[in-house]
Structure formats: C-alpha cells, structure tokens
mmCIF file of C-alpha atoms and ligand atoms in Angstrom:
data_model
loop_
_atom_site.group_PDB
_atom_site.id
_atom_site.type_symbol
_atom_site.label_atom_id
_atom_site.label_comp_id
_atom_site.label_asym_id
_atom_site.label_seq_id
_atom_site.Cartn_x
_atom_site.Cartn_y
_atom_site.Cartn_z
ATOM 1 C CA MET E 178 -167.022 -14.057 4.645
ATOM 2 C CA SER E 179 -168.028 -11.378 7.152
ATOM 3 C CA ASP E 180 -170.797 -10.073 4.863
ATOM 4 C CA GLU E 181 -172.263 -13.496 4.463
ATOM 5 C CA SER E 182 -171.973 -14.095 8.215
ATOM 6 C CA ASP E 183 -173.652 -10.780 8.979
ATOM 7 C CA GLU E 184 -176.571 -11.672 6.781
ATOM 8 C CA LEU E 185 -176.802 -15.097 8.346
ATOM 9 C CA ALA E 186 -176.519 -13.584 11.818
ATOM 10 C CA MET E 187 -179.507 -11.338 11.072
ATOM 11 C CA ARG E 188 -181.565 -14.216 9.787
ATOM 12 C CA LEU E 189 -180.704 -16.224 12.889
ATOM 13 C CA LYS E 190 -181.564 -13.342 15.230
ATOM 14 C CA ALA E 191 -184.974 -13.102 13.573
ATOM 15 C CA PHE E 192 -185.867 -16.468 15.072
ATOM 16 C CA GLU E 193 -185.624 -15.100 18.604
ATOM 17 C CA GLY E 194 -189.067 -14.923 20.134
ATOM 18 C CA ARG E 195 -190.663 -17.250 17.593
ATOM 19 C CA ALA E 196 -192.684 -20.139 18.906
ATOM 20 C CA ALA E 197 -190.999 -23.535 19.006
ATOM 21 C CA ALA E 198 -194.159 -25.276 20.262
ATOM 22 C CA VAL E 199 -197.591 -23.794 20.611
ATOM 23 C CA ALA E 200 -200.267 -24.773 23.088
ATOM 24 C CA GLY E 201 -198.967 -28.260 23.705
ATOM 25 C CA ALA E 202 -200.814 -30.469 26.120
ATOM 26 C CA GLY E 203 -199.343 -33.218 28.258
ATOM 27 C CA LYS E 204 -200.442 -36.651 27.097
ATOM 28 C CA ASP E 205 -201.268 -37.651 30.657
ATOM 29 C CA PRO E 206 -202.078 -35.608 33.717
ATOM 30 C CA VAL E 207 -199.492 -35.701 36.484
ATOM 31 C CA ASN E 208 -199.902 -39.199 37.871
ATOM 32 C CA GLU E 209 -198.599 -41.515 40.543
ATOM 33 C CA PRO E 210 -197.380 -44.371 38.320
ATOM 34 C CA MET E 211 -195.079 -42.085 36.309
ATOM 35 C CA ILE E 212 -193.808 -40.531 39.530
ATOM 36 C CA ARG E 213 -193.107 -43.955 40.981
ATOM 37 C CA HIS E 214 -191.280 -45.143 37.846
ATOM 38 C CA TRP E 215 -189.194 -41.984 37.813
ATOM 39 C CA CYS E 216 -188.250 -42.343 41.476
ATOM 40 C CA GLU E 217 -187.299 -45.968 40.954
ATOM 41 C CA ALA E 218 -185.163 -45.124 37.924
ATOM 42 C CA MET E 219 -183.460 -42.276 39.799
ATOM 43 C CA GLY E 220 -183.153 -44.157 43.063
ATOM 44 C CA ASP E 221 -184.941 -41.235 44.747
ATOM 45 C CA THR E 222 -186.634 -42.354 47.957
ATOM 46 C CA ASN E 223 -187.716 -38.906 49.163
ATOM 47 C CA PRO E 224 -191.007 -39.493 51.033
ATOM 48 C CA ALA E 225 -192.454 -36.277 49.557
ATOM 49 C CA TYR E 226 -193.020 -38.186 46.294
ATOM 50 C CA ALA E 227 -195.224 -40.946 47.720
ATOM 51 C CA GLY E 228 -198.428 -41.237 49.671
ATOM 52 C CA PRO E 229 -201.678 -39.301 49.610
ATOM 53 C CA GLU E 230 -199.967 -35.882 49.799
ATOM 54 C CA ALA E 231 -197.413 -36.730 47.104
ATOM 55 C CA ILE E 232 -195.942 -34.092 44.838
ATOM 56 C CA ALA E 233 -194.046 -34.866 41.652
ATOM 57 C CA PRO E 234 -190.252 -34.539 41.764
ATOM 58 C CA PRO E 235 -189.596 -31.033 40.418
ATOM 59 C CA THR E 236 -187.011 -32.362 37.976
ATOM 60 C CA MET E 237 -189.796 -34.318 36.241
ATOM 61 C CA LEU E 238 -190.994 -31.002 34.802
ATOM 62 C CA GLN E 239 -190.102 -31.852 31.228
ATOM 63 C CA ALA E 240 -191.344 -35.430 31.501
ATOM 64 C CA TRP E 241 -194.957 -34.229 31.608
ATOM 65 C CA THR E 242 -194.519 -32.457 28.274
ATOM 66 C CA MET E 243 -192.887 -35.264 26.317
ATOM 67 C CA GLY E 244 -194.714 -36.580 23.274
ATOM 68 C CA GLY E 245 -193.402 -40.134 23.401
ATOM 69 C CA LEU E 246 -192.760 -42.127 20.261
ATOM 70 C CA SER E 247 -195.833 -40.817 18.493
ATOM 71 C CA GLY E 248 -194.880 -37.204 19.187
ATOM 72 C CA HIS E 249 -197.109 -34.179 19.497
ATOM 73 C CA THR E 250 -199.288 -32.640 16.837
ATOM 74 C CA GLY E 251 -199.401 -28.900 16.276
ATOM 75 C CA ARG E 252 -195.705 -28.356 16.709
ATOM 76 C CA SER E 253 -194.370 -25.116 15.275
ATOM 77 C CA GLY E 254 -192.052 -25.346 12.290
ATOM 78 C CA ALA E 255 -189.828 -22.457 13.376
ATOM 79 C CA TYR E 256 -187.409 -24.607 15.350
ATOM 80 C CA ASP E 257 -186.927 -27.080 12.505
ATOM 81 C CA GLU E 258 -186.606 -24.170 10.113
ATOM 82 C CA LEU E 259 -183.867 -22.653 12.281
ATOM 83 C CA LEU E 260 -181.961 -25.933 12.501
ATOM 84 C CA GLY E 261 -182.286 -26.335 8.726
ATOM 85 C CA LEU E 262 -180.838 -22.859 8.189
ATOM 86 C CA LEU E 263 -177.890 -23.716 10.435
ATOM 87 C CA ASP E 264 -177.392 -27.014 8.598
ATOM 88 C CA ASP E 265 -177.291 -25.174 5.278
ATOM 89 C CA ALA E 266 -174.703 -22.767 6.690
ATOM 90 C CA GLY E 267 -172.428 -25.719 7.449
ATOM 91 C CA TYR E 268 -173.228 -26.097 11.142
ATOM 92 C CA THR E 269 -174.270 -29.681 10.658
ATOM 93 C CA SER E 270 -173.383 -31.139 14.055
ATOM 94 C CA VAL E 271 -175.400 -30.761 17.191
ATOM 95 C CA VAL E 272 -174.709 -31.270 20.865
ATOM 96 C CA ALA E 273 -176.981 -30.601 23.828
ATOM 97 C CA THR E 274 -175.023 -28.361 26.166
ATOM 98 C CA ASP E 275 -177.198 -27.705 29.196
ATOM 99 C CA CYS E 276 -180.629 -27.457 30.706
ATOM 100 C CA GLU E 277 -181.922 -25.078 33.371
ATOM 101 C CA GLN E 278 -185.192 -25.402 35.193
ATOM 102 C CA GLU E 279 -187.083 -23.038 37.461
ATOM 103 C CA TYR E 280 -189.854 -24.328 39.675
ATOM 104 C CA VAL E 281 -192.739 -22.009 40.476
ATOM 105 C CA ARG E 282 -195.112 -24.386 42.166
ATOM 106 C CA PRO E 283 -195.206 -28.121 42.881
ATOM 107 C CA LEU E 284 -197.040 -30.457 40.545
ATOM 108 C CA ARG E 285 -199.464 -32.943 42.056
ATOM 109 C CA PRO E 286 -201.253 -35.995 40.714
ATOM 110 C CA GLY E 287 -204.248 -34.865 38.697
ATOM 111 C CA ASP E 288 -202.692 -31.624 37.415
ATOM 112 C CA GLU E 289 -203.412 -31.150 33.711
ATOM 113 C CA ILE E 290 -200.293 -29.935 31.938
ATOM 114 C CA THR E 291 -200.067 -27.463 29.093
ATOM 115 C CA PHE E 292 -196.950 -25.868 27.709
ATOM 116 C CA ASP E 293 -195.566 -23.653 25.040
ATOM 117 C CA ALA E 294 -192.024 -23.123 23.950
ATOM 118 C CA VAL E 295 -190.242 -20.204 22.429
ATOM 119 C CA ILE E 296 -186.858 -19.836 20.761
ATOM 120 C CA GLU E 297 -185.397 -17.571 23.398
ATOM 121 C CA SER E 298 -182.016 -16.813 21.902
ATOM 122 C CA VAL E 299 -179.646 -17.650 19.095
ATOM 123 C CA SER E 300 -176.113 -16.700 20.055
ATOM 124 C CA GLU E 301 -173.533 -14.957 17.977
ATOM 125 C CA ARG E 302 -171.061 -17.216 16.310
ATOM 126 C CA LYS E 303 -168.876 -18.835 18.950
ATOM 127 C CA THR E 304 -165.860 -21.064 18.703
ATOM 128 C CA THR E 305 -165.620 -23.899 21.192
ATOM 129 C CA LYS E 306 -163.345 -26.895 21.508
ATOM 130 C CA LEU E 307 -165.838 -28.861 19.408
ATOM 131 C CA GLY E 308 -165.955 -26.334 16.618
ATOM 132 C CA THR E 309 -167.590 -23.075 15.582
ATOM 133 C CA GLY E 310 -171.334 -22.545 15.664
ATOM 134 C CA HIS E 311 -174.333 -21.001 17.376
ATOM 135 C CA PHE E 312 -175.990 -21.773 20.694
ATOM 136 C CA VAL E 313 -179.764 -22.058 20.446
ATOM 137 C CA THR E 314 -181.777 -21.712 23.650
ATOM 138 C CA THR E 315 -185.426 -22.636 23.886
ATOM 139 C CA ARG E 316 -187.593 -21.845 26.882
ATOM 140 C CA MET E 317 -190.621 -23.925 27.655
ATOM 141 C CA ASP E 318 -193.225 -22.635 30.081
ATOM 142 C CA VAL E 319 -195.030 -25.486 31.775
ATOM 143 C CA ARG E 320 -198.475 -24.801 33.214
ATOM 144 C CA ALA E 321 -200.784 -26.750 35.469
ATOM 145 C CA GLY E 322 -204.441 -25.839 35.206
ATOM 146 C CA GLY E 323 -203.350 -22.815 33.197
ATOM 147 C CA GLU E 324 -201.049 -21.533 35.938
ATOM 148 C CA LEU E 325 -197.267 -21.337 35.472
ATOM 149 C CA ALA E 326 -195.624 -24.237 37.308
ATOM 150 C CA GLY E 327 -192.081 -23.990 35.986
ATOM 151 C CA THR E 328 -189.824 -23.174 33.087
ATOM 152 C CA HIS E 329 -187.439 -25.441 31.257
ATOM 153 C CA ARG E 330 -184.574 -23.928 29.279
ATOM 154 C CA PHE E 331 -182.724 -26.165 26.908
ATOM 155 C CA ARG E 332 -179.594 -25.192 25.015
ATOM 156 C CA ILE E 333 -177.886 -26.823 22.085
ATOM 157 C CA LEU E 334 -174.818 -25.950 20.047
ATOM 158 C CA LYS E 335 -175.196 -26.326 16.287
ATOM 159 C CA TYR E 336 -171.670 -26.332 14.990
ATOM 160 C CA ALA E 337 -169.239 -27.169 12.233
ATOM 161 C CA PRO E 338 -166.802 -29.721 13.654
ATOM 162 C CA ALA E 339 -163.296 -28.364 14.103
ATOM 163 C CA ARG E 340 -161.062 -29.460 11.272
ATOM 164 C CA GLY E 341 -157.550 -30.775 11.645
ATOM 165 C CA LYS E 342 -158.231 -31.444 15.253
ATOM 166 C CA PRO E 343 -155.263 -32.733 17.204
ATOM 167 C CA LYS E 344 -155.055 -36.436 17.806
ATOM 168 C CA ALA E 345 -157.245 -37.323 20.728
ATOM 169 C CA ARG E 346 -155.456 -38.217 23.922
ATOM 170 C CA ARG E 347 -156.286 -41.069 26.198
ATOM 171 C CA PRO E 348 -158.644 -40.249 29.051
ATOM 172 C CA ARG E 349 -156.871 -39.128 32.210
ATOM 173 C CA PRO E 350 -157.197 -41.270 35.310
ATOM 174 C CA VAL E 351 -159.325 -39.776 38.078
ATOM 175 C CA VAL E 352 -156.855 -39.405 40.919
ATOM 176 C CA ASN E 353 -158.324 -38.970 44.380
ATOM 177 C CA ARG E 354 -157.232 -39.395 47.989
ATOM 178 C CA ASP E 355 -158.014 -43.106 47.893
ATOM 179 C CA ASN E 356 -155.846 -43.942 44.889
ATOM 180 C CA ALA E 357 -153.225 -41.175 44.780
ATOM 181 C CA GLY E 358 -150.558 -43.542 46.113
ATOM 182 C CA PHE E 359 -151.155 -45.944 43.267
ATOM 183 C CA TRP E 360 -150.611 -43.232 40.650
ATOM 184 C CA GLU E 361 -147.534 -41.946 42.486
ATOM 185 C CA GLY E 362 -146.186 -45.484 42.217
ATOM 186 C CA VAL E 363 -146.950 -45.598 38.501
ATOM 187 C CA GLY E 364 -145.033 -42.338 38.139
ATOM 188 C CA GLN E 365 -142.013 -44.184 39.580
ATOM 189 C CA HIS E 366 -142.669 -47.230 37.392
ATOM 190 C CA LYS E 367 -143.866 -49.275 40.337
ATOM 191 C CA LEU E 368 -147.148 -51.152 40.451
ATOM 192 C CA LEU E 369 -148.187 -50.973 44.077
ATOM 193 C CA ILE E 370 -150.710 -53.312 45.646
ATOM 194 C CA GLN E 371 -152.430 -52.438 48.915
ATOM 195 C CA ARG E 372 -151.887 -54.768 51.862
ATOM 196 C CA CYS E 373 -154.297 -54.739 54.772
ATOM 197 C CA GLY E 374 -152.756 -53.796 58.110
ATOM 198 C CA GLY E 375 -155.252 -55.990 59.930
ATOM 199 C CA CYS E 376 -155.422 -59.313 58.115
ATOM 200 C CA GLY E 377 -152.657 -58.932 55.538
ATOM 201 C CA SER E 378 -154.984 -59.423 52.526
ATOM 202 C CA LEU E 379 -153.740 -57.898 49.291
ATOM 203 C CA ARG E 380 -156.224 -55.813 47.348
ATOM 204 C CA PHE E 381 -156.515 -54.124 43.989
ATOM 205 C CA PRO E 382 -157.873 -51.706 42.833
ATOM 206 C CA TRP E 383 -157.107 -49.386 45.714
ATOM 207 C CA LEU E 384 -159.822 -48.866 48.295
ATOM 208 C CA PRO E 385 -159.919 -47.051 51.624
ATOM 209 C CA GLY E 386 -160.698 -50.172 53.631
ATOM 210 C CA CYS E 387 -160.225 -53.914 53.588
ATOM 211 C CA GLY E 388 -163.044 -55.905 52.000
ATOM 212 C CA ALA E 389 -162.135 -58.939 54.112
ATOM 213 C CA CYS E 390 -161.901 -57.477 57.609
ATOM 214 C CA GLY E 391 -162.893 -53.799 57.309
ATOM 215 C CA CYS E 392 -159.576 -52.527 58.640
ATOM 216 C CA LEU E 393 -158.598 -49.040 57.452
ATOM 217 C CA GLU E 394 -154.857 -49.495 58.013
ATOM 218 C CA TRP E 395 -152.753 -50.523 55.043
ATOM 219 C CA ASP E 396 -149.367 -50.409 53.444
ATOM 220 C CA THR E 397 -148.207 -51.452 50.000
ATOM 221 C CA VAL E 398 -146.191 -54.132 48.311
ATOM 222 C CA GLU E 399 -144.646 -53.697 44.901
ATOM 223 C CA ALA E 400 -145.824 -56.168 42.277
ATOM 224 C CA SER E 401 -143.091 -58.332 40.811
ATOM 225 C CA GLY E 402 -144.537 -57.649 37.359
ATOM 226 C CA GLU E 403 -145.173 -61.306 36.549
ATOM 227 C CA GLY E 404 -148.697 -62.306 35.674
ATOM 228 C CA SER E 405 -151.002 -64.059 33.275
ATOM 229 C CA VAL E 406 -154.143 -63.335 31.312
ATOM 230 C CA TYR E 407 -157.045 -64.357 33.537
ATOM 231 C CA SER E 408 -159.640 -63.226 30.990
ATOM 232 C CA TYR E 409 -159.949 -60.721 28.160
ATOM 233 C CA VAL E 410 -162.278 -59.070 25.700
ATOM 234 C CA VAL E 411 -161.543 -57.667 22.265
ATOM 235 C CA MET E 412 -162.947 -54.174 21.782
ATOM 236 C CA HIS E 413 -164.444 -53.522 18.347
ATOM 237 C CA HIS E 414 -167.286 -51.071 19.020
ATOM 238 C CA PRO E 415 -167.896 -48.371 19.873
ATOM 239 C CA PRO E 416 -164.663 -46.721 18.760
ATOM 240 C CA PHE E 417 -163.331 -44.141 21.224
ATOM 241 C CA PRO E 418 -161.005 -41.297 20.315
ATOM 242 C CA ALA E 419 -157.379 -42.188 21.102
ATOM 243 C CA PHE E 420 -158.075 -45.902 20.855
ATOM 244 C CA ASP E 421 -157.523 -47.870 17.708
ATOM 245 C CA PRO E 422 -159.853 -50.874 17.582
ATOM 246 C CA PRO E 423 -159.751 -53.776 17.575
ATOM 247 C CA TYR E 424 -157.615 -54.137 20.667
ATOM 248 C CA ALA E 425 -157.466 -56.551 23.580
ATOM 249 C CA VAL E 426 -158.429 -55.531 27.099
ATOM 250 C CA GLY E 427 -157.046 -58.031 29.545
ATOM 251 C CA LEU E 428 -157.890 -58.937 33.095
ATOM 252 C CA ILE E 429 -154.408 -59.747 34.319
ATOM 253 C CA GLU E 430 -153.835 -61.919 37.350
ATOM 254 C CA LEU E 431 -150.629 -60.809 39.006
ATOM 255 C CA ALA E 432 -148.288 -63.342 40.599
ATOM 256 C CA GLU E 433 -149.351 -61.855 43.958
ATOM 257 C CA GLY E 434 -152.934 -63.021 43.289
ATOM 258 C CA VAL E 435 -154.779 -59.759 42.640
ATOM 259 C CA ARG E 436 -156.159 -58.808 39.236
ATOM 260 C CA ILE E 437 -155.871 -55.634 37.196
ATOM 261 C CA VAL E 438 -157.585 -54.501 34.005
ATOM 262 C CA SER E 439 -155.054 -53.342 31.448
ATOM 263 C CA ASN E 440 -154.023 -53.587 27.846
ATOM 264 C CA VAL E 441 -152.179 -56.608 26.516
ATOM 265 C CA VAL E 442 -149.477 -55.438 24.138
ATOM 266 C CA GLY E 443 -146.846 -57.147 22.044
ATOM 267 C CA VAL E 444 -149.190 -59.604 20.329
ATOM 268 C CA PRO E 445 -151.996 -59.087 17.824
ATOM 269 C CA TYR E 446 -155.392 -58.678 19.521
ATOM 270 C CA ASP E 447 -156.576 -62.028 18.165
ATOM 271 C CA LYS E 448 -153.621 -63.926 19.616
ATOM 272 C CA VAL E 449 -154.376 -63.071 23.232
ATOM 273 C CA ARG E 450 -155.322 -66.197 25.164
ATOM 274 C CA ILE E 451 -156.436 -67.024 28.680
ATOM 275 C CA GLY E 452 -153.486 -68.262 30.706
ATOM 276 C CA MET E 453 -150.930 -66.496 28.520
ATOM 277 C CA PRO E 454 -147.973 -65.305 30.611
ATOM 278 C CA VAL E 455 -147.458 -61.559 30.529
ATOM 279 C CA ARG E 456 -145.056 -59.127 32.073
ATOM 280 C CA LEU E 457 -145.604 -55.623 33.378
ATOM 281 C CA GLN E 458 -144.188 -52.666 31.552
ATOM 282 C CA PHE E 459 -144.843 -48.960 31.765
ATOM 283 C CA GLU E 460 -145.973 -47.300 28.579
ATOM 284 C CA ARG E 461 -145.840 -43.556 28.009
ATOM 285 C CA TYR E 462 -148.800 -42.265 25.978
ATOM 286 C CA ASP E 463 -148.125 -38.542 26.080
ATOM 287 C CA GLU E 464 -146.150 -35.991 28.080
ATOM 288 C CA GLU E 465 -148.192 -36.586 31.210
ATOM 289 C CA LEU E 466 -149.685 -40.046 30.934
ATOM 290 C CA VAL E 467 -147.867 -43.253 31.815
ATOM 291 C CA LEU E 468 -149.860 -46.455 32.279
ATOM 292 C CA PRO E 469 -148.990 -49.979 33.379
ATOM 293 C CA VAL E 470 -149.623 -52.430 30.527
ATOM 294 C CA PHE E 471 -148.769 -56.071 30.045
ATOM 295 C CA ARG E 472 -146.573 -57.471 27.359
ATOM 296 C CA ALA E 473 -147.083 -60.957 26.057
ATOM 297 C CA GLY E 474 -144.533 -63.096 24.278
ATOM 298 C CA GLU E 475 -140.876 -63.797 24.661
ATOM 299 C CA THR E 476 -139.702 -60.523 26.172
ATOM 300 C CA ASP E 477 -136.776 -61.142 28.434
ATOM 301 C CA GLY E 478 -134.400 -58.256 28.052
ATOM 302 C CA GLY E 479 -134.609 -54.582 28.679
ATOM 303 C CA GLY E 480 -137.146 -54.664 31.490
ATOM 304 C CA SER E 481 -139.309 -51.599 31.636
HETATM 305 ZN ZN1 ZN N 704 -158.040 -56.980 56.241
#
C-alpha cells in the first residue's frame, strides 16, 4: 500500500505549479449593477460601494472572474486531470474547505478583469473526520488593467468517505446566555417558560426581553406538560444524519398558551393530527443530550 501511495503522491505533487486556468478574462468589466445586486444580497449598506466614487466590495473579487452558466473557454485541463486522478485513487468525494483572499488594490467600475489560476499545492494524504484524502489548493491572481488587484485561494478536500462511521448524533442545541436557563431546566426534566416581570406575559422560546412591553425582567413558570398539536409537518426530504424520515415535527401549544416546536412521538408520523392531545416527556438521545418531546395517545402512567 505504501509503495502505491508513494507513487500516487509523486504524481499528485507533479501537479503543483501547473495552470488551472490560463489568461481568463472577466465576462463584464467591474460595474455598478453587479455591485448593487451584491450589496443587496449581502445586506451591505457601506456607502463606499455606491455613488460616483464607488469601489467594489473587496469580497466580490471572485465574482468578476466567474464564467456563469456558459462557462469560460480556454480553461486548462490540469485541474480536471488532477481531480480525475484522485477519483481513480478512490478519493471520490469532494468538499470545499476554505477560501482566502488578499486585496492589493480596490476595484472600480470600468476595470477590465483578467485572471489566471495555478494549482498551488496538493497536500500529503491526510485523515479528517470526513475521511482520508488530499487537500488541493488553487490560487487565482486577479488583475485589473493588467495590474494585480488581489488573490483568491480556494481549497478543497478530495477524500474517500470514512467507512463504518459511528451513528450520527443529533445536533447539539446552541446554548447561550439568553437560553441557558431553559436548558438547565431541561436537564432537571422541567420545561420552563419565561414570564415577563413587567406585564406577566408568558413567552417561548426564551428571549432577553418581553415582546409585549419590552421589559427585561423575567422569571419562569414550569409547564404542566399538557398540550395539543397546534400544527405539524412531516419531514421526508432532505434526510439528515441522526434523523430517520419520515417523522412528524409538531408545533405544540402548551396548556399555558405558548407554543414549542418538538417531535411528536408514540404514534406513527401519518397519524399525527391537529388538535391531538399530547403530553410532555423527556427523551434521552445520547449521553449528553436530553430533549423535551411530546407523546400522543393514551399514556397515563409512568410520567416522564
Ligand atoms: Zn411584558
């Protein structure tokens, strides 16, 4: 195995420095409409990107080089050749890992863009959580009027997916200062609802302030656990690791009047109905994850 890998490693190394794209030209010069669309999509209202003295947002660097649906002509085959070699070696999966940009000078409307790209490095074989493979880094130099304006490095991992991977675990909740008390309650098998210190409104999910009166003071009340299905969806696609579709996601209205998104358990997914009475229980999914879920049907004994 090591001999074969050594030979492959040498062949991969030989791609370093080869052109991935030669003498590409931007399809459009830097222009105000594309800048405006970008800023709208990004929600970027920086005044530097509008008006007669506008510059393009630096992070648009790659946008000026993109070929669109019709692509670019004159693209080098070395990159495809490299990916093909990795495919043949069993590294059939690909994931984009990161992108780095350096900005040398601002781009302004009217700048004519040219670029070329080189395969900068092919890593040694690395094993990651996803599997074993090689990182491939390309560097694109972007020029305006022939002068370097910035560089764009793009890295992918071509890998063979890990085999016999452990069963995926449910995503962890994001616990922060605003909701820590809720998750502490769950840890004690209590579903806690926030109660406004100003107007007494109950609220869920947890928020720092009251949506009714703006008051930041609050305490909690423990939910009785009684509720009903206010609405629901049945998840079929896309499948997520750790979830086994189809399954019902319910919007549960608690007896206290607030609603919570949770799983409905205890009945087949296609038997969940709006108005169905449900009762809170705490389900352990792994050694660190307990979640409140809602059981439908004639459960009366045992509690949680
Ligand atoms: Zn209030």
